[in-house]
Amino acid sequence: MQNNIHTFYTISTIFYSCTMSGNNADTKEGVFRSNVRLFSLRHEHVRTAGAEKRSSVKTHRRFISRVICVSSMGRKNRTRQRAQPNRDGRPEGKRNRDDAGWGAGYSEIIKENKLFEHYYTELKIVPEGEFEEFMEAMREPLPATIRITGYKSHAKEILHTLKEKYFKEVQDLEVDGQKIEAPQPLSWYPDELAWHTNLSRKILRKSPLLEKFHQFLVSETESGNISRQEAVSMIPPLLMKIEPQHKILDMCAAPGSKTAQLIEMLHSDMDIPFPEGFVIANDVDNKRCYLLVHQAKRLNSPCIMVVNHDASSIPRLHFDQDGKKDILFYDRILCDVPCSGDGTMRKNIDVWKKWTTSNSIHLHGLQIRIAVRGVEQLAVGGRMVYSTCSLNPIEDEAVIAALLEKSEGALELADASADLPGLKYMPGITSWKVMTKEGQWFSDWSEVPTSRHTQIRPTMFPPTDPEKLANMKLERCMRILPHHQNTGGFFVAVLVKKAPMPWNRRHPKLRNKEVNSSSETAAAEELQMGESLADVPPADGSSADAPVEAVEGETPAEGNPSVPDTPDPSEVKKDHVCGPPPPKKMKLFGFKEDPFVFLTEDDPIFPPIQAFYDLSPDFPKLNVLTRTREGKKRNLYMVSKELRNVLLNNSERMKVINTGVKVWSRNNDGEQFGCAFRLAQEGIYTLCPYIRARIINISVEDVKVLLTQENPFLSKLGDDAHTQAKKLEMGSIVLRYLPDPQDLDAPQCPIDLCGWRGKTSIRAFVSRNECLHYLRMVGVEVFRDKQGKRNDGSTETEEESTEDAEGLSQEADLLEQEGEETEQNANGTEPVSSTCDGPTS
């Protein structure tokens, strides 16, 4: 057997040397690959000759793979040599990311589109005399923008680190004789939590100080404390005026930067682990939903649910309210619809070549359907923000005008001019025309020939009645132009719902909270929609003894909750004004998700957890769920009470991709210490208000020891922490740092870390990026050089387990496996270029 293996090595080497020599290398490479395939067939016969020899066979397979890899590399190199280089040495058509702002840019793409210039010159959306400046800005690379995320106290610490360390160092820096322009805060973003910079990748590589800054940004982004996001993409969530009790729907949420903003606003008060409100984030693309899950999971919130539906037919949800089954109406809705994306030309350079007016014409109908579905599910008094990253009025004012006309006074455009002081924008326009891709213009629907009626619709034109047009107040819309504040192009409008939509068959009852008439947004916070159980059709779609009236468009015959509201034919007008677009049925596709199973009142796994951590009596154990119906429960998650309500009442009518935050992970060896579940770092801030045992209070120096040493002995802790640790039995623990207001040099926000108390040592279970984050907070430099060494000279290694034999090695394995359900499903996802959210990594 060994002789055969040796012979095969020799033969394969000869094959490679013979077939890869000569001028016609491409042909000979094909011969070599054929020989390798024949050789592999013979190799399979050898593999089956004896199981004891499989290790040698595997070694040989790796050899074959390397040979093929070298072969492929040779082909790529020959292709590269044949390509004609440009003046700067780059092959024709290849991207040069260094030429553009941080993380964007193509090379040698001509940034011109005569049809684009002609169209927007004619529409006059740009002030007179500014069009050349507008076009110059569109051709410039888009500055990179970062937003500091997370709970407010942690965000302030990160901002302090940025301003006092990295920005000061960059401010006086020169690279190749050129002074570096320091990052600047966005003037209109609250609390200086958003910054933009023109630093390119080429410059970032040239200076060690900038390399430190870059590593800081990458690490903090991975741990969810900083988000790469385009500046204009941050505007819609700010205009929604989120409060912790609001029920929020994000209709087209992926990749999730805006969704992250919404979650942060819900958790504005860090002392409330379970806000009354929640965010339901939806996207039609199953793969992009997992990108959305990745974004949301970085914030570790129990108040987020990701669902997968067509936004134009997103199902109406039910929930229990005071013993009755109500229909869920949202206090806030973000309607960031798919668009042509011509406002993103500065970062999506392909739009220059592909732009045509037909893009907007094709999307107009879908945008109206999504927006109509949104306002149908909006509570009376609620706010819906409609936005696009397009400058085209067919996708912008035309959609808003159609909504207002259909609503017959139920909707009103809100004046948001004072909401973001410092933001420069142009008011919405009231007159526009429609142009075909051939350059033919139409000023009114009456001018459109019959042959084009299927492409061009009446709703694409402004209302012809001057009084009706004036009452719409379209000038309250906001269009952001790139040259005004060095951003991308964007459009946003804020709609307030004053009454139910006219095509609804019944008006839901109003249930007042505390009424406050002093502000326009008060109604959105204090009015909720109710509906009695008798009004809801049976879940199976069957009718009762007497016909049941449909719930806002749900027909008793079908009982299909996924079909959007349909108008009463008697109420639909014939002038194309009142009534929503025709309904579309929901389609389920993509991966089949594991079930969401809540623990029962008498579940046997919970009493040991309750006793081990001494959970307070008000702990909401009914909010704990798992993702398996049978077998051992591996991970336990928590959701808020309101999301539990939604899940239990809508399991058959919506496709849930992910919800909840992980709070416990199974550790089989932990059973001998009294509990089979250890704490998970993701859910530590959710659990900590309820945990009354297994807590060690630590100092700043203890934090440094725990995060810089692999498994420090208990004696390495300070006297106070050491004394506390010795009193605890082995097992999972909470390591808690509380800020000292007198010590301004120390972090001024609380820090909670999951840990493990071993027989003689202690360990913090924190991911690498979170470890770097907390070390920076306590003033430890964690810059890594090219060899992966930290500044103290120690080489960074993967998290290993060398703890006592009492189960800590298994703990390390569990730590590395955290979140793998999401990672497995997220493989292969690709971002879509029509979004105006920035990169997510």
Coordinates of C-alpha atoms in Angstrom, one line a residue, residues 83-93 96 99 107-108:
A83 CA -4.2 42.5 -19.9
Q84 CA -3.1 45.9 -21.0
P85 CA -2.2 48.1 -17.9
N86 CA -3.5 51.6 -17.5
R87 CA -1.2 54.5 -16.8
D88 CA -1.1 53.7 -13.1
G89 CA -0.3 50.1 -13.8
R90 CA -3.8 48.7 -13.1
P91 CA -5.5 46.3 -15.6
E92 CA -8.3 47.8 -17.7
G93 CA -11.6 47.9 -15.9
N96 CA -9.1 50.7 -7.3
D99 CA -8.9 56.1 -5.3
S107 CA -11.6 53.0 -11.5
E108 CA -11.9 54.4 -15.0

